[in-house]
Coordinates of C-alpha atoms and ligand atoms in Angstrom, one line a residue:
X1 CA 0.0 0.0 0.0
X2 CA 1.4 3.3 -0.9
X3 CA 0.1 6.8 -0.4
X4 CA -1.2 8.9 -3.3
X5 CA 1.5 11.4 -3.2
X6 CA 4.2 8.8 -3.6
X7 CA 2.2 6.9 -6.2
X8 CA 1.7 10.0 -8.3
X9 CA 5.3 11.0 -7.8
X10 CA 6.4 7.7 -9.3
X11 CA 4.2 8.3 -12.4
X12 CA 5.5 11.9 -12.8
X13 CA 9.1 10.7 -12.4
X14 CA 8.6 8.1 -15.1
X15 CA 7.2 10.8 -17.4
X16 CA 10.3 13.0 -16.8
X17 CA 12.6 10.0 -17.4
X18 CA 10.7 9.2 -20.7
X19 CA 11.4 12.8 -21.7
X20 CA 15.1 12.2 -21.3
X21 CA 15.2 14.2 -18.0
X22 CA 16.2 13.1 -14.5
X23 CA 13.5 11.2 -12.7
X24 CA 14.3 13.3 -9.6
X25 CA 12.3 16.2 -11.1
X26 CA 9.1 14.1 -10.7
X27 CA 8.7 14.9 -7.0
X28 CA 5.1 15.8 -6.2
X29 CA 3.9 18.0 -3.4
X30 CA 0.4 18.7 -1.9
X31 CA -1.0 21.7 -3.9
X32 CA -0.8 25.0 -2.2
X33 CA -3.9 25.9 -4.0
X34 CA -6.5 23.2 -3.0
X35 CA -9.1 25.1 -5.0
X36 CA -7.2 24.4 -8.2
X37 CA -5.5 21.1 -7.6
X38 CA -4.8 18.3 -5.2
X39 CA -1.1 17.8 -6.0
X40 CA 1.5 19.7 -8.0
X41 CA 4.8 19.1 -9.6
X42 CA 7.3 22.0 -10.0
X43 CA 10.0 19.8 -11.6
X44 CA 9.7 21.4 -15.1
X45 CA 11.0 24.7 -13.7
X46 CA 14.1 23.2 -12.3
X47 CA 14.6 20.9 -15.3
X48 CA 14.3 23.8 -17.7
X49 CA 16.8 25.9 -15.7
X50 CA 19.4 23.0 -15.7
X51 CA 18.9 22.3 -19.4
X52 CA 18.5 25.9 -20.6
X53 CA 15.1 25.1 -22.0
X54 CA 11.6 26.5 -21.8
X55 CA 9.8 25.2 -18.7
X56 CA 6.3 25.2 -20.3
X57 CA 7.6 23.2 -23.1
X58 CA 9.0 20.6 -20.7
X59 CA 5.8 20.6 -18.7
X60 CA 3.8 20.0 -21.9
X61 CA 6.0 17.0 -22.7
X62 CA 5.4 15.5 -19.3
X63 CA 1.7 16.3 -19.4
X64 CA 1.3 14.5 -22.7
X65 CA 2.8 11.4 -21.1
X66 CA 0.6 11.6 -18.0
X67 CA -2.6 12.0 -20.0
X68 CA -4.8 9.0 -19.8
X69 CA -3.7 8.1 -16.3
X70 CA -7.1 6.9 -14.9
X71 CA -6.4 8.3 -11.5
X72 CA -6.4 11.9 -12.8
X73 CA -9.6 13.9 -13.2
X74 CA -7.7 16.9 -14.5
X75 CA -4.1 17.8 -15.5
X76 CA -3.1 21.3 -16.3
X77 CA -0.1 23.5 -16.7
X78 CA -0.2 26.7 -14.6
X79 CA 1.9 29.8 -14.6
X80 CA 5.5 29.4 -15.8
X81 CA 5.3 25.6 -15.9
X82 CA 3.7 24.1 -12.8
X83 CA 1.9 20.9 -13.3
X84 CA -1.5 20.8 -11.4
X85 CA -3.1 17.5 -10.8
X86 CA -6.6 16.7 -9.5
X87 CA -7.5 13.1 -8.6
X88 CA -10.8 11.4 -9.5
X89 CA -13.3 10.9 -6.7
X90 CA -12.9 7.1 -7.3
X91 CA -9.2 7.3 -6.6
X92 CA -9.7 9.1 -3.4
X93 CA -12.5 6.8 -2.4
X94 CA -10.4 3.7 -3.0
X95 CA -7.5 5.1 -1.0
X96 CA -9.6 6.1 2.0
X97 CA -11.3 2.7 2.0
X98 CA -7.8 1.2 2.1
X99 CA -6.9 3.4 5.1
X100 CA -10.2 2.6 6.8
X101 CA -9.6 -1.1 6.4
X102 CA -6.0 -0.9 7.7
X103 CA -5.6 -1.3 11.5
X104 CA -2.5 0.9 11.1
X105 CA -4.4 3.7 9.4
X106 CA -2.2 3.7 6.4
X107 CA 1.1 3.8 8.1
X108 CA 4.2 2.3 6.4
X109 CA 6.6 -0.2 7.9
X110 CA 10.4 0.1 7.8
X111 CA 13.1 -2.6 7.5
X112 CA 13.4 -3.4 11.2
X113 CA 16.6 -2.5 13.1
X114 CA 17.5 -2.5 16.7
X115 CA 17.4 1.0 18.1
X116 CA 18.3 2.2 21.6
X117 CA 17.0 5.5 22.7
X118 CA 18.7 7.2 25.6
X119 CA 16.4 9.9 27.0
X120 CA 15.3 11.8 30.1
X121 CA 18.6 11.2 31.9
X122 CA 17.5 12.2 35.4
X123 CA 20.0 12.4 38.2
X124 CA 20.1 11.1 41.7
X125 CA 19.0 13.8 44.1
X126 CA 19.1 16.6 41.6
X127 CA 15.6 17.8 40.8
X128 CA 14.7 17.4 37.2
X129 CA 14.7 20.6 35.2
X130 CA 13.0 21.6 32.0
X131 CA 15.9 20.1 30.0
X132 CA 15.0 16.7 31.4
X133 CA 11.4 17.4 30.7
X134 CA 12.0 18.1 27.0
X135 CA 14.2 15.1 26.7
X136 CA 11.5 12.9 28.2
X137 CA 8.8 14.3 26.0
X138 CA 10.8 14.1 22.7
X139 CA 12.4 10.8 23.6
X140 CA 9.2 9.1 24.5
X141 CA 7.6 10.2 21.2
X142 CA 10.6 9.0 19.2
X143 CA 10.5 5.7 21.0
X144 CA 6.8 5.2 20.2
X145 CA 7.3 6.3 16.6
X146 CA 10.3 4.0 15.9
X147 CA 8.5 1.1 17.5
X148 CA 5.3 1.7 15.6
X149 CA 7.2 1.7 12.3
X150 CA 8.6 -1.7 13.1
X151 CA 12.0 -1.2 14.7
X152 CA 12.9 -3.2 17.8
X153 CA 13.4 -0.4 20.3
X154 CA 14.6 0.0 23.9
X155 CA 14.2 3.2 25.8
X156 CA 16.8 3.7 28.5
X157 CA 16.6 6.4 31.2
X158 CA 20.4 6.5 31.7
X159 CA 20.1 7.5 35.3
X160 CA 22.9 9.9 36.5
X161 CA 24.1 7.9 39.5
X162 CA 27.9 7.7 39.4
X163 CA 29.5 11.1 39.1
X164 CA 30.8 13.8 41.4
X165 CA 27.3 14.5 42.8
X166 CA 27.3 11.2 44.6
X167 CA 30.5 12.1 46.4
X168 CA 28.9 15.4 47.3
X169 CA 25.9 13.7 48.7
X170 CA 27.9 11.3 50.8
X171 CA 29.9 14.2 52.3
X172 CA 26.8 16.3 52.9
X173 CA 24.9 13.4 54.6
X174 CA 27.9 12.6 56.8
X175 CA 28.1 16.2 58.0
X176 CA 24.4 16.3 58.6
X177 CA 24.0 13.4 60.9
X178 CA 26.6 11.4 62.9
X179 CA 24.6 8.2 62.4
X180 CA 24.9 8.6 58.7
X181 CA 28.6 9.4 59.0
X182 CA 29.0 6.1 61.0
X183 CA 27.3 4.2 58.2
X184 CA 29.5 5.9 55.6
X185 CA 32.8 5.3 57.4
X186 CA 32.2 2.1 59.3
X187 CA 29.3 0.6 57.4
X188 CA 27.6 0.3 60.8
X189 CA 23.9 0.9 61.7
X190 CA 20.6 1.3 59.9
X191 CA 19.8 4.2 57.5
X192 CA 16.9 6.1 59.0
X193 CA 15.3 9.4 58.0
X194 CA 17.2 9.9 54.8
X195 CA 14.2 10.6 52.6
X196 CA 13.5 12.5 49.5
X197 CA 12.9 15.8 51.3
X198 CA 16.3 15.5 52.9
X199 CA 18.0 14.7 49.6
X200 CA 16.2 17.6 48.0
X201 CA 17.6 19.9 50.7
X202 CA 21.1 18.4 51.0
X203 CA 22.0 18.3 47.3
X204 CA 21.6 22.0 46.4
X205 CA 23.3 23.0 49.6
X206 CA 26.3 20.8 49.0
X207 CA 26.5 21.8 45.3
X208 CA 26.5 25.5 46.3
X209 CA 29.1 25.0 48.9
X210 CA 31.4 23.0 46.6
X211 CA 31.5 26.0 44.3
X212 CA 33.0 28.2 46.9
X213 CA 34.8 25.9 49.2
X214 CA 37.8 24.1 47.7
X215 CA 38.4 21.8 50.7
X216 CA 34.8 20.7 50.6
X217 CA 35.1 20.1 46.9
X218 CA 38.2 18.0 47.4
X219 CA 36.5 16.0 50.1
X220 CA 33.6 15.3 47.7
X221 CA 36.1 14.3 45.0
X222 CA 37.8 11.9 47.3
X223 CA 34.5 10.5 48.4
X224 CA 33.5 9.9 44.7
X225 CA 36.7 8.1 44.2
X226 CA 36.3 5.9 47.3
X227 CA 32.7 5.1 46.3
X228 CA 33.8 4.1 42.8
X229 CA 36.5 1.9 44.4
X230 CA 33.9 0.1 46.4
X231 CA 34.0 1.4 49.9
X232 CA 31.2 -0.5 51.6
X233 CA 29.6 2.2 53.7
X234 CA 29.6 4.6 50.9
X235 CA 28.0 2.0 48.6
X236 CA 25.3 1.4 51.1
X237 CA 24.4 5.1 51.4
X238 CA 24.6 5.4 47.6
X239 CA 22.3 2.5 47.0
X240 CA 19.8 4.2 49.4
X241 CA 20.1 7.5 47.5
X242 CA 19.5 5.8 44.2
X243 CA 16.5 3.9 45.5
X244 CA 14.8 7.0 47.1
X245 CA 15.4 9.1 43.9
X246 CA 14.3 6.4 41.5
X247 CA 11.1 5.7 43.3
X248 CA 10.2 9.4 43.2
X249 CA 11.2 9.8 39.6
X250 CA 9.2 6.8 38.4
X251 CA 6.1 8.4 39.9
X252 CA 6.7 11.6 38.0
X253 CA 7.4 9.9 34.7
X254 CA 4.2 7.8 35.2
X255 CA 2.2 11.0 35.5
X256 CA 3.7 12.2 32.2
X257 CA 3.0 8.8 30.5
X258 CA 6.7 8.3 30.0
X259 CA 7.9 4.7 30.3
X260 CA 11.3 3.2 30.0
X261 CA 12.3 -0.4 29.1
X262 CA 15.5 0.0 30.9
X263 CA 16.4 2.0 34.0
X264 CA 20.1 1.6 33.7
X265 CA 22.4 4.0 35.4
X266 CA 25.9 5.4 34.7
X267 CA 27.0 3.0 37.5
X268 CA 26.0 0.0 35.4
X269 CA 28.8 0.7 33.1
X270 CA 31.4 0.7 35.9
X271 CA 32.3 -3.0 35.7
X272 CA 33.2 -2.5 32.1
X273 CA 35.5 0.5 32.6
X274 CA 38.7 -1.5 33.5
X275 CA 38.4 -3.6 30.3
X276 CA 37.6 -0.5 28.3
X277 CA 40.7 1.3 29.6
X278 CA 42.8 -1.8 28.6
X279 CA 41.3 -1.8 25.1
X280 CA 42.0 1.9 24.7
X281 CA 45.5 1.3 25.8
X282 CA 46.1 -1.7 23.6
X283 CA 44.9 0.4 20.6
X284 CA 47.3 3.2 21.6
X285 CA 44.5 5.6 22.1
X286 CA 44.9 6.4 25.8
X287 CA 47.5 9.1 26.6
X288 CA 48.6 10.5 29.9
X289 CA 48.1 14.2 30.2
X290 CA 48.8 16.1 33.5
X291 CA 48.3 12.8 35.4
X292 CA 44.9 12.2 33.8
X293 CA 44.2 9.7 31.0
X294 CA 42.7 11.1 27.9
X295 CA 41.8 10.1 24.3
X296 CA 42.5 12.7 21.6
X297 CA 39.6 12.8 19.2
X298 CA 40.6 15.7 16.9
X299 CA 40.2 15.1 13.2
X300 CA 41.9 16.7 10.3
X301 CA 39.6 19.5 8.9
X302 CA 37.9 20.2 12.3
X303 CA 36.9 23.9 12.2
X304 CA 37.6 24.3 15.9
X305 CA 39.6 22.4 18.4
X306 CA 37.6 19.8 20.4
X307 CA 39.0 19.0 23.8
X308 CA 40.1 15.4 24.3
X309 CA 37.8 12.9 26.1
X310 CA 38.8 12.6 29.8
X311 CA 38.7 8.9 30.6
X312 CA 40.4 8.7 34.0
X313 CA 40.7 11.9 36.1
X314 CA 43.9 12.7 38.0
X315 CA 42.2 11.3 41.2
X316 CA 41.5 8.1 39.3
X317 CA 37.7 8.5 39.0
X318 CA 35.4 7.8 36.2
X319 CA 34.0 10.9 34.5
X320 CA 30.8 11.6 32.6
X321 CA 32.5 10.7 29.3
X322 CA 34.0 7.5 30.8
X323 CA 30.6 6.0 31.8
X324 CA 29.1 7.1 28.5
X325 CA 31.8 5.3 26.5
X326 CA 31.6 2.2 28.6
X327 CA 27.8 2.3 28.3
X328 CA 28.2 2.0 24.5
X329 CA 30.3 -1.1 25.1
X330 CA 27.6 -2.4 27.4
X331 CA 24.8 -1.7 24.9
X332 CA 26.8 -3.3 22.1
X333 CA 27.2 -6.5 24.1
X334 CA 23.7 -6.7 25.5
X335 CA 21.6 -5.5 22.6
X336 CA 23.9 -4.7 19.7
X337 CA 21.9 -1.8 18.4
X338 CA 22.3 -0.6 14.8
X339 CA 21.5 2.9 16.1
X340 CA 21.7 4.7 19.4
X341 CA 19.8 8.0 19.7
X342 CA 20.8 10.4 22.5
X343 CA 18.0 12.9 23.2
X344 CA 19.9 15.4 25.2
X345 CA 20.1 19.2 25.5
X346 CA 22.0 20.8 22.6
X347 CA 24.5 22.3 25.1
X348 CA 26.0 18.8 25.5
X349 CA 26.8 18.6 21.8
X350 CA 30.6 18.6 22.3
X351 CA 30.4 16.0 25.0
X352 CA 28.7 13.6 22.6
X353 CA 31.0 14.4 19.7
X354 CA 33.9 13.5 22.0
X355 CA 32.3 10.2 23.2
X356 CA 31.2 9.2 19.7
X357 CA 34.5 9.8 18.1
X358 CA 36.3 7.9 20.9
X359 CA 33.8 5.1 20.4
X360 CA 34.4 4.9 16.6
X361 CA 38.2 4.9 17.3
X362 CA 38.1 2.0 19.7
X363 CA 35.6 0.1 17.6
X364 CA 32.5 0.1 19.9
X365 CA 30.2 1.4 17.1
X366 CA 30.2 2.0 13.4
X367 CA 30.6 5.5 12.2
X368 CA 27.1 7.0 12.1
X369 CA 25.5 4.5 14.4
X370 CA 25.5 7.1 17.2
X371 CA 23.4 10.2 17.0
X372 CA 23.0 13.1 19.3
X373 CA 19.5 14.7 18.9
X374 CA 20.0 18.0 20.6
X375 CA 17.1 20.3 21.4
X376 CA 16.7 23.9 22.4
X377 CA 15.6 25.2 25.7
X378 CA 12.2 26.0 27.2
X379 CA 12.4 29.6 28.0
X380 CA 10.7 32.0 30.4
X381 CA 9.1 35.3 29.1
X382 CA 12.6 36.9 29.4
X383 CA 13.9 34.5 26.7
X384 CA 16.2 32.8 29.2
X385 CA 15.9 29.1 30.3
X386 CA 12.7 28.9 32.4
X387 CA 13.0 29.6 36.1
X388 CA 10.3 29.7 38.8
X389 CA 9.3 33.0 40.2
X390 CA 11.7 32.4 43.1
X391 CA 14.5 31.9 40.5
X392 CA 14.8 28.2 41.0
X393 CA 14.4 25.3 38.7
X394 CA 10.8 24.2 38.0
X395 CA 10.3 20.7 39.3
X396 CA 8.5 18.4 37.0
X397 CA 6.1 17.5 39.8
X398 CA 5.2 21.2 40.3
X399 CA 4.8 21.8 36.6
X400 CA 2.3 18.9 36.2
X401 CA 0.4 20.2 39.2
X402 CA 0.3 23.7 37.8
X403 CA -0.9 22.4 34.4
X404 CA -3.5 20.3 36.0
X405 CA -4.9 23.2 38.0
X406 CA -5.0 25.3 34.8
X407 CA -6.7 22.5 32.9
X408 CA -9.5 22.3 35.5
X409 CA -10.0 26.0 35.2
X410 CA -10.1 25.8 31.4
X411 CA -12.6 23.0 31.4
X412 CA -14.9 25.0 33.7
X413 CA -14.5 28.2 31.6
X414 CA -15.4 26.2 28.4
X415 CA -18.4 24.6 30.1
X416 CA -16.9 21.2 29.6
X417 CA -16.8 18.2 32.0
X418 CA -19.9 19.3 33.9
X419 CA -21.5 15.9 33.4
X420 CA -18.5 13.9 34.4
X421 CA -18.1 12.1 37.8
X422 CA -15.5 13.7 40.0
X423 CA -13.0 10.9 39.1
X424 CA -13.6 11.2 35.4
X425 CA -13.3 15.0 35.6
X426 CA -9.9 14.6 37.3
X427 CA -8.7 12.1 34.8
X428 CA -9.8 14.3 31.9
X429 CA -8.1 17.3 33.5
X430 CA -4.9 15.3 33.8
X431 CA -5.0 14.3 30.2
X432 CA -5.7 17.9 29.1
X433 CA -2.7 19.0 31.2
X434 CA -0.3 16.4 29.7
X435 CA -1.6 17.1 26.2
X436 CA -1.0 20.8 26.8
X437 CA 2.6 20.4 28.0
X438 CA 3.6 17.8 25.4
X439 CA 2.0 19.3 22.4
X440 CA 3.4 22.7 23.1
X441 CA 6.8 21.1 23.1
X442 CA 6.4 18.7 20.2
X443 CA 4.8 21.1 17.7
X444 CA 8.2 22.9 17.4
X445 CA 11.1 21.3 15.6
X446 CA 13.2 20.0 18.5
X447 CA 16.1 22.3 17.8
X448 CA 14.0 25.4 18.3
X449 CA 13.6 27.0 21.7
X450 CA 10.2 28.1 22.8
X451 CA 8.6 30.2 25.5
X452 CA 6.7 28.5 28.3
X453 CA 3.2 30.0 28.4
X454 CA 0.8 27.8 30.3
X455 CA -2.2 30.1 29.4
X456 CA -1.7 29.5 25.7
X457 CA -0.7 25.8 26.0
X458 CA -3.9 24.9 27.9
X459 CA -6.3 26.8 25.6
X460 CA -9.0 24.8 23.8
X461 CA -8.5 27.1 20.8
X462 CA -5.5 27.4 18.5
X463 CA -2.7 25.0 17.8
X464 CA -2.8 23.2 21.2
X465 CA -3.0 19.8 22.7
X466 CA -6.4 20.6 24.4
X467 CA -7.8 21.6 21.0
X468 CA -6.8 18.3 19.5
X469 CA -8.3 16.4 22.5
X470 CA -11.5 18.4 22.1
X471 CA -11.8 17.6 18.4
X472 CA -11.2 13.9 19.1
X473 CA -13.8 13.8 21.9
X474 CA -16.3 15.5 19.6
X475 CA -15.9 12.7 17.1
X476 CA -16.3 10.2 19.9
X477 CA -19.5 11.7 21.0
X478 CA -20.8 11.9 17.4
X479 CA -20.1 8.2 17.0
X480 CA -21.8 7.4 20.3
X481 CA -24.9 9.3 19.3
X482 CA -25.0 7.5 16.0
X483 CA -24.8 4.2 17.8
X484 CA -27.5 5.2 20.2
X485 CA -29.7 6.1 17.2
X486 CA -29.0 2.7 15.6
X487 CA -26.9 4.0 12.7
X488 CA -23.8 2.1 11.6
X489 CA -20.9 2.9 9.3
X490 CA -20.8 1.7 5.7
X491 CA -18.7 2.0 2.5
X492 CA -17.0 5.3 2.2
X493 CA -17.7 7.5 -0.9
X494 CA -15.7 10.7 -1.4
X495 CA -17.6 13.4 -3.2
X496 CA -17.9 16.8 -1.6
X497 CA -14.9 19.2 -1.5
X498 CA -14.7 18.9 2.3
X499 CA -14.7 15.1 2.0
X500 CA -11.9 15.3 -0.6
X501 CA -9.9 17.5 1.7
X502 CA -10.3 15.1 4.5
X503 CA -9.3 12.2 2.3
X504 CA -6.1 14.0 1.3
X505 CA -5.3 14.7 4.9
X506 CA -5.7 11.1 5.8
X507 CA -3.5 10.1 2.9
X508 CA -0.8 12.4 4.2
X509 CA -0.3 10.3 7.3
X510 CA 2.3 8.1 5.6
X511 CA 4.4 11.1 4.6
X512 CA 4.2 12.7 8.1
X513 CA 5.5 9.4 9.6
X514 CA 8.2 9.0 7.1
X515 CA 9.4 12.5 7.6
X516 CA 9.3 12.4 11.4
X517 CA 11.2 9.1 11.3
X518 CA 13.9 10.3 8.9
X519 CA 14.5 13.6 10.7
X520 CA 13.9 12.2 14.2
X521 CA 11.4 15.0 14.5
X522 CA 7.9 14.5 16.1
X523 CA 6.8 17.9 15.0
X524 CA 5.8 16.4 11.7
X525 CA 3.4 14.3 13.5
X526 CA 2.1 17.2 15.6
X527 CA 1.6 19.1 12.4
X528 CA -0.4 16.1 10.9
X529 CA -2.6 15.9 14.0
X530 CA -3.4 19.6 13.8
X531 CA -4.2 19.5 10.1
X532 CA -6.4 16.5 10.5
X533 CA -8.4 18.2 13.3
X534 CA -8.8 21.3 11.3
X535 CA -9.9 19.5 8.1
X536 CA -12.3 17.3 10.1
X537 CA -13.8 20.4 11.7
X538 CA -14.4 21.8 8.2
X539 CA -15.9 18.6 7.0
X540 CA -18.2 18.4 10.0
X541 CA -19.4 21.9 9.4
X542 CA -20.0 21.3 5.7
X543 CA -21.2 17.8 5.6
X544 CA -24.1 16.7 7.9
X545 CA -23.4 13.3 9.2
X546 CA -26.4 12.1 11.3
X547 CA -28.8 14.0 9.2
X548 CA -27.1 13.3 5.8
X549 CA -29.5 13.3 2.9
X550 CA -29.4 9.5 2.4
X551 CA -28.7 6.5 4.7
X552 CA -25.8 5.5 2.4
X553 CA -24.2 9.0 2.8
X554 CA -24.7 8.9 6.5
X555 CA -23.0 5.5 6.7
X556 CA -20.1 6.7 4.5
X557 CA -19.6 9.8 6.7
X558 CA -19.8 7.8 9.8
X559 CA -17.0 5.6 8.5
X560 CA -15.0 8.6 7.5
X561 CA -15.4 10.0 11.0
X562 CA -14.3 6.7 12.5
X563 CA -11.3 6.5 10.2
X564 CA -10.3 10.1 11.1
X565 CA -10.7 9.4 14.8
X566 CA -8.5 6.3 14.7
X567 CA -5.8 8.0 12.7
X568 CA -6.0 11.0 15.1
X569 CA -5.7 8.8 18.2
X570 CA -2.8 6.9 16.7
X571 CA -1.0 10.1 15.9
X572 CA -1.6 11.5 19.3
X573 CA -0.5 8.3 20.9
X574 CA 2.8 8.6 19.0
X575 CA 3.2 12.0 20.5
X576 CA 2.7 10.4 23.9
X577 CA -0.8 12.0 24.3
X578 CA -3.8 10.0 25.5
X579 CA -7.3 11.0 24.6
X580 CA -10.2 11.0 27.1
X581 CA -13.5 9.5 26.3
X582 CA -15.6 12.5 27.3
X583 CA -15.2 16.1 28.3
Ligands
LIG601 N1 22.2 13.0 33.4 C1 22.6 13.9 32.3 C2 22.2 15.3 32.7 O1 21.4 15.6 33.6 C3 21.9 13.5 31.0 C4 22.3 12.1 30.5 C5 22.1 12.0 29.1 N2 22.5 10.8 28.5 C6 23.8 10.3 28.4 N3 24.0 9.1 27.9 N4 24.8 11.1 28.7 O2 22.7 16.2 32.1

């Protein structure tokens, strides 16, 4: 099964080729003048330019060859040499029936590969900030998309549990309470009272102090080193920190509908580090530099100098890059992915470039099998990375709570949800909140930064998640009403302009998926969902469904509504957005 755009493109390409021109000119796009055409080809203009010929003359040659294609109702040359194509109603009807009969709503499948997606990347005891939020939202969507198209995918949270912040926490806990200090130093006693609230307080305090106090910093460095060397009391405290943080984080991710297949941490790569260091040495890649061990990753032709990858610090501890490199080895041996995607803040671009290059050098991955998918920041109204009114980082938990409160308010204002039970109302408000946050993020290309504006994100009007939920719920209620009145769906027939437009929008699902997949960019799916909602809304206004002029037409329009709803819910699910039954 192939979408109409692609099928037409193949026909136009063949026509160009038959004219002795490159088939590449045959690319077809959705017409920007739907009143005149469904699809257009601009290839004659480019071909004419390259060949020094007249574009209309080329277009005429192509047109002559396409004449007689039974799928085309009309075929015209416009302006300097655009080729405008309109499809017959039968062609659209056949295509939509195909989509309606397909449980995948017309989605393509890819040649399956093993793909690992590294996203969210929360850290022990450090509150998650908006960078982690964006990574979670984008990564979750990519995971669902890749899996839907047929890849074997694992999502890994890559928990930050092995670096300097662990040493800081051990020092801070030891200073705070003699009982905890005894556990740290003598591995003696039970851990009591060291809960999330304590961690939340200790970490920022310790991080702040380490910035100013060199002795404190050195203690934390030594503690990190001792932990990594296996000091038993430190390990016990550390395990406790990890457990407390992970439990809290899992709760927050669940609220966001973000799920990982693996909850591996940086620490899981630790057992592989010694071997990795040996392999780097054996390949002559590891060099000593100011009593640290580094890998030089510069390449000829680099526009700027990239610092080397620090593998073993002068204290002998593993660094961020060390665990990342060893994690690639771990992933290769446990899953052997053809592709690893790292969904991490653009500001870590250099770090990943260093790790990737080192990994190619030592042979843990093929060139190109590692991709850093950077993203921009979520900013406050001042254009700087978002901070709370108090100037701190916004915790994910608080963000969700804020969005939920706003969603309740929005539902009330719009007169929605009044007939729901209190539990259903809460569940709908939660879905509206999550849709608002996620859609606001995913509608932008991931590289773009955007401004956090909860008022706009939660509106039921405009290009928002709540608008899409509202349109979906509207279709659901239409279908429920039809059922209550005893009407059922029947064969789809595409006739009216609004039906044609809806058919073309449904056909465009394939291209949206293909593009989102190729560019690792869910915004193409967000765009598709929005377009589908808008076109459905137009159709609903122009074409009566329940009171259609004939029973056949009613059955056709009901089927068209069902098909739209299913494709819409599929698209939203790929964005990580769940649709409520009622509002
Ligand atoms: N924990 C890191 C941070 O908070 C993100 C981890 C990203 N993934 C990775 N493999 N380095 O910045």
